[in-house]
């Protein structure tokens, strides 16, 4: 297993993965991540006239939702492929290519900085959080979500259990270690506190990911993620249909009408910049 943390290796791994995932993201995994957009905006206090930075903006889901509230959003991402999708989908909005760890904006530029399920993909989340603090006005708020631990997230648990039973859970062990293991409130709060945020809160948010068939979970994780996609791609030849069948069998209890409602959980956290 690769346990050596090298920020540039993490960045290269994540960047290549998101470049690859961009074209299929909105049609697959975005249907899961979109479930947390409105609660993120509510927690950030985004209203008409708010100057908002959407970090790790991807295809622009949060940026567009902020604009619908009358805010003045800017989306930023390091993936040119993701930004191409964002600009195609939302040509009236502004998107910048850049690094969350080194934001290209002056101090005190924004009323709110947001990141929906993106901070944990940054090689050094502490640097990204510190940069968010810098570009916020006093009293502004950094608000972000991160995925709860796989043990608490049914979609991942279904997949990982199937891989353990029928594949190789260590198949992607050579991938660089993550820069941010932010799957609990206890992991997230020190990140905000150590950066200098004055008021810090974190809590679990429970939603449902609606899919037509359980196989759609595997397809979305294979096409719309990076680390989980690497694990799926690394499975032995011929095993994936067996894994999909095992996921389908285990997901039977989540059937709802003509589809399936799979529970998903994120950690929603915010910190307020000191001052007035």
PDB file of N, CA, C and O in Angstrom, residues 194-229:
ATOM      1  N   UNK A 194      -8.098  25.453  13.500  1.00  0.00           N
ATOM      2  CA  UNK A 194      -6.662  25.703  13.363  1.00  0.00           C
ATOM      3  C   UNK A 194      -6.366  26.791  12.337  1.00  0.00           C
ATOM      4  O   UNK A 194      -5.320  27.443  12.406  1.00  0.00           O
ATOM      5  N   UNK A 195      -7.279  26.977  11.387  1.00  0.00           N
ATOM      6  CA  UNK A 195      -7.084  28.020  10.377  1.00  0.00           C
ATOM      7  C   UNK A 195      -7.368  29.404  10.928  1.00  0.00           C
ATOM      8  O   UNK A 195      -6.937  30.404  10.349  1.00  0.00           O
ATOM      9  N   UNK A 196      -8.121  29.468  12.032  1.00  0.00           N
ATOM     10  CA  UNK A 196      -8.423  30.763  12.640  1.00  0.00           C
ATOM     11  C   UNK A 196      -9.863  31.194  12.553  1.00  0.00           C
ATOM     12  O   UNK A 196     -10.182  32.356  12.873  1.00  0.00           O
ATOM     13  N   UNK A 197     -10.756  30.295  12.153  1.00  0.00           N
ATOM     14  CA  UNK A 197     -12.177  30.646  12.134  1.00  0.00           C
ATOM     15  C   UNK A 197     -12.697  30.717  13.571  1.00  0.00           C
ATOM     16  O   UNK A 197     -12.316  29.933  14.437  1.00  0.00           O
ATOM     17  N   UNK A 198     -13.593  31.681  13.816  1.00  0.00           N
ATOM     18  CA  UNK A 198     -14.041  31.965  15.175  1.00  0.00           C
ATOM     19  C   UNK A 198     -15.181  31.056  15.616  1.00  0.00           C
ATOM     20  O   UNK A 198     -15.163  30.511  16.709  1.00  0.00           O
ATOM     21  N   UNK A 199     -16.183  30.922  14.793  1.00  0.00           N
ATOM     22  CA  UNK A 199     -17.341  30.080  15.106  1.00  0.00           C
ATOM     23  C   UNK A 199     -17.323  28.900  14.142  1.00  0.00           C
ATOM     24  O   UNK A 199     -17.359  29.094  12.929  1.00  0.00           O
ATOM     25  N   UNK A 200     -17.252  27.705  14.675  1.00  0.00           N
ATOM     26  CA  UNK A 200     -17.125  26.508  13.836  1.00  0.00           C
ATOM     27  C   UNK A 200     -18.183  25.490  14.219  1.00  0.00           C
ATOM     28  O   UNK A 200     -18.363  25.194  15.410  1.00  0.00           O
ATOM     29  N   UNK A 201     -18.862  24.957  13.210  1.00  0.00           N
ATOM     30  CA  UNK A 201     -19.902  23.963  13.441  1.00  0.00           C
ATOM     31  C   UNK A 201     -19.792  22.870  12.384  1.00  0.00           C
ATOM     32  O   UNK A 201     -19.383  23.124  11.238  1.00  0.00           O
ATOM     33  N   UNK A 202     -20.186  21.664  12.755  1.00  0.00           N
ATOM     34  CA  UNK A 202     -20.219  20.550  11.797  1.00  0.00           C
ATOM     35  C   UNK A 202     -21.282  19.561  12.235  1.00  0.00           C
ATOM     36  O   UNK A 202     -21.470  19.332  13.433  1.00  0.00           O
ATOM     37  N   UNK A 203     -21.981  18.985  11.264  1.00  0.00           N
ATOM     38  CA  UNK A 203     -23.029  18.007  11.562  1.00  0.00           C
ATOM     39  C   UNK A 203     -23.266  17.146  10.330  1.00  0.00           C
ATOM     40  O   UNK A 203     -22.938  17.532   9.204  1.00  0.00           O
ATOM     41  N   UNK A 204     -23.854  15.989  10.555  1.00  0.00           N
ATOM     42  CA  UNK A 204     -24.190  15.089   9.458  1.00  0.00           C
ATOM     43  C   UNK A 204     -25.475  15.544   8.777  1.00  0.00           C
ATOM     44  O   UNK A 204     -26.410  16.007   9.430  1.00  0.00           O
ATOM     45  N   UNK A 205     -25.510  15.386   7.448  1.00  0.00           N
ATOM     46  CA  UNK A 205     -26.711  15.674   6.662  1.00  0.00           C
ATOM     47  C   UNK A 205     -27.080  14.402   5.903  1.00  0.00           C
ATOM     48  O   UNK A 205     -26.246  13.831   5.197  1.00  0.00           O
ATOM     49  N   UNK A 206     -28.318  13.973   6.043  1.00  0.00           N
ATOM     50  CA  UNK A 206     -28.785  12.729   5.438  1.00  0.00           C
ATOM     51  C   UNK A 206     -29.699  13.040   4.254  1.00  0.00           C
ATOM     52  O   UNK A 206     -30.638  13.826   4.367  1.00  0.00           O
ATOM     53  N   UNK A 207     -29.415  12.421   3.132  1.00  0.00           N
ATOM     54  CA  UNK A 207     -30.227  12.581   1.933  1.00  0.00           C
ATOM     55  C   UNK A 207     -30.408  11.214   1.277  1.00  0.00           C
ATOM     56  O   UNK A 207     -29.877  10.198   1.746  1.00  0.00           O
ATOM     57  N   UNK A 208     -31.126  11.183   0.160  1.00  0.00           N
ATOM     58  CA  UNK A 208     -31.308   9.950  -0.602  1.00  0.00           C
ATOM     59  C   UNK A 208     -30.868  10.171  -2.037  1.00  0.00           C
ATOM     60  O   UNK A 208     -31.137  11.222  -2.634  1.00  0.00           O
ATOM     61  N   UNK A 209     -30.186   9.200  -2.571  1.00  0.00           N
ATOM     62  CA  UNK A 209     -29.741   9.189  -3.962  1.00  0.00           C
ATOM     63  C   UNK A 209     -30.713   8.286  -4.717  1.00  0.00           C
ATOM     64  O   UNK A 209     -30.775   7.085  -4.466  1.00  0.00           O
ATOM     65  N   UNK A 210     -31.483   8.879  -5.619  1.00  0.00           N
ATOM     66  CA  UNK A 210     -32.495   8.137  -6.358  1.00  0.00           C
ATOM     67  C   UNK A 210     -31.892   7.587  -7.642  1.00  0.00           C
ATOM     68  O   UNK A 210     -31.346   8.349  -8.460  1.00  0.00           O
ATOM     69  N   UNK A 211     -31.977   6.279  -7.813  1.00  0.00           N
ATOM     70  CA  UNK A 211     -31.459   5.628  -9.013  1.00  0.00           C
ATOM     71  C   UNK A 211     -32.524   4.703  -9.580  1.00  0.00           C
ATOM     72  O   UNK A 211     -33.391   4.214  -8.846  1.00  0.00           O
ATOM     73  N   UNK A 212     -32.452   4.473 -10.873  1.00  0.00           N
ATOM     74  CA  UNK A 212     -33.404   3.570 -11.520  1.00  0.00           C
ATOM     75  C   UNK A 212     -33.117   2.123 -11.166  1.00  0.00           C
ATOM     76  O   UNK A 212     -34.013   1.332 -10.874  1.00  0.00           O
ATOM     77  N   UNK A 213     -31.842   1.761 -11.209  1.00  0.00           N
ATOM     78  CA  UNK A 213     -31.392   0.406 -10.907  1.00  0.00           C
ATOM     79  C   UNK A 213     -30.151   0.485 -10.025  1.00  0.00           C
ATOM     80  O   UNK A 213     -29.370   1.430 -10.132  1.00  0.00           O
ATOM     81  N   UNK A 214     -29.920  -0.499  -9.142  1.00  0.00           N
ATOM     82  CA  UNK A 214     -28.705  -0.488  -8.316  1.00  0.00           C
ATOM     83  C   UNK A 214     -27.416  -0.416  -9.139  1.00  0.00           C
ATOM     84  O   UNK A 214     -26.419   0.159  -8.687  1.00  0.00           O
ATOM     85  N   UNK A 215     -27.445  -0.989 -10.338  1.00  0.00           N
ATOM     86  CA  UNK A 215     -26.264  -0.921 -11.202  1.00  0.00           C
ATOM     87  C   UNK A 215     -25.851   0.531 -11.456  1.00  0.00           C
ATOM     88  O   UNK A 215     -24.671   0.823 -11.675  1.00  0.00           O
ATOM     89  N   UNK A 216     -26.836   1.452 -11.429  1.00  0.00           N
ATOM     90  CA  UNK A 216     -26.532   2.863 -11.672  1.00  0.00           C
ATOM     91  C   UNK A 216     -25.575   3.424 -10.630  1.00  0.00           C
ATOM     92  O   UNK A 216     -24.836   4.376 -10.912  1.00  0.00           O
ATOM     93  N   UNK A 217     -25.603   2.859  -9.433  1.00  0.00           N
ATOM     94  CA  UNK A 217     -24.667   3.295  -8.391  1.00  0.00           C
ATOM     95  C   UNK A 217     -23.239   2.988  -8.823  1.00  0.00           C
ATOM     96  O   UNK A 217     -22.349   3.845  -8.752  1.00  0.00           O
ATOM     97  N   UNK A 218     -23.017   1.770  -9.282  1.00  0.00           N
ATOM     98  CA  UNK A 218     -21.681   1.359  -9.702  1.00  0.00           C
ATOM     99  C   UNK A 218     -21.235   2.192 -10.908  1.00  0.00           C
ATOM    100  O   UNK A 218     -20.084   2.654 -10.973  1.00  0.00           O
ATOM    101  N   UNK A 219     -22.130   2.387 -11.859  1.00  0.00           N
ATOM    102  CA  UNK A 219     -21.796   3.175 -13.044  1.00  0.00           C
ATOM    103  C   UNK A 219     -21.420   4.602 -12.659  1.00  0.00           C
ATOM    104  O   UNK A 219     -20.420   5.158 -13.142  1.00  0.00           O
ATOM    105  N   UNK A 220     -22.202   5.208 -11.771  1.00  0.00           N
ATOM    106  CA  UNK A 220     -21.924   6.586 -11.363  1.00  0.00           C
ATOM    107  C   UNK A 220     -20.603   6.697 -10.617  1.00  0.00           C
ATOM    108  O   UNK A 220     -19.820   7.630 -10.839  1.00  0.00           O
ATOM    109  N   UNK A 221     -20.322   5.758  -9.734  1.00  0.00           N
ATOM    110  CA  UNK A 221     -19.060   5.787  -9.002  1.00  0.00           C
ATOM    111  C   UNK A 221     -17.874   5.516  -9.916  1.00  0.00           C
ATOM    112  O   UNK A 221     -16.772   6.033  -9.697  1.00  0.00           O
ATOM    113  N   UNK A 222     -18.097   4.730 -10.964  1.00  0.00           N
ATOM    114  CA  UNK A 222     -17.025   4.439 -11.921  1.00  0.00           C
ATOM    115  C   UNK A 222     -16.754   5.611 -12.847  1.00  0.00           C
ATOM    116  O   UNK A 222     -15.614   5.829 -13.268  1.00  0.00           O
ATOM    117  N   UNK A 223     -17.786   6.377 -13.180  1.00  0.00           N
ATOM    118  CA  UNK A 223     -17.640   7.459 -14.164  1.00  0.00           C
ATOM    119  C   UNK A 223     -17.507   8.844 -13.543  1.00  0.00           C
ATOM    120  O   UNK A 223     -17.002   9.762 -14.203  1.00  0.00           O
ATOM    121  N   UNK A 224     -17.971   9.006 -12.308  1.00  0.00           N
ATOM    122  CA  UNK A 224     -18.062  10.352 -11.748  1.00  0.00           C
ATOM    123  C   UNK A 224     -17.250  10.595 -10.501  1.00  0.00           C
ATOM    124  O   UNK A 224     -17.437  11.609  -9.831  1.00  0.00           O
ATOM    125  N   UNK A 225     -16.342   9.670 -10.151  1.00  0.00           N
ATOM    126  CA  UNK A 225     -15.462   9.859  -8.997  1.00  0.00           C
ATOM    127  C   UNK A 225     -14.023   9.608  -9.428  1.00  0.00           C
ATOM    128  O   UNK A 225     -13.761   9.305 -10.592  1.00  0.00           O
ATOM    129  N   UNK A 226     -13.117   9.703  -8.473  1.00  0.00           N
ATOM    130  CA  UNK A 226     -11.699   9.471  -8.777  1.00  0.00           C
ATOM    131  C   UNK A 226     -11.176   8.241  -8.033  1.00  0.00           C
ATOM    132  O   UNK A 226     -10.832   7.234  -8.650  1.00  0.00           O
ATOM    133  N   UNK A 227     -11.149   8.285  -6.716  1.00  0.00           N
ATOM    134  CA  UNK A 227     -10.583   7.158  -5.963  1.00  0.00           C
ATOM    135  C   UNK A 227     -11.433   5.900  -6.081  1.00  0.00           C
ATOM    136  O   UNK A 227     -10.915   4.803  -6.303  1.00  0.00           O
ATOM    137  N   UNK A 228     -12.739   6.045  -5.926  1.00  0.00           N
ATOM    138  CA  UNK A 228     -13.600   4.872  -6.054  1.00  0.00           C
ATOM    139  C   UNK A 228     -13.575   4.350  -7.479  1.00  0.00           C
ATOM    140  O   UNK A 228     -13.588   3.132  -7.713  1.00  0.00           O
ATOM    141  N   UNK A 229     -13.516   5.257  -8.451  1.00  0.00           N
ATOM    142  CA  UNK A 229     -13.413   4.825  -9.852  1.00  0.00           C
ATOM    143  C   UNK A 229     -12.140   4.028 -10.085  1.00  0.00           C
ATOM    144  O   UNK A 229     -12.140   3.034 -10.823  1.00  0.00           O
TER     145      UNK A 229
END
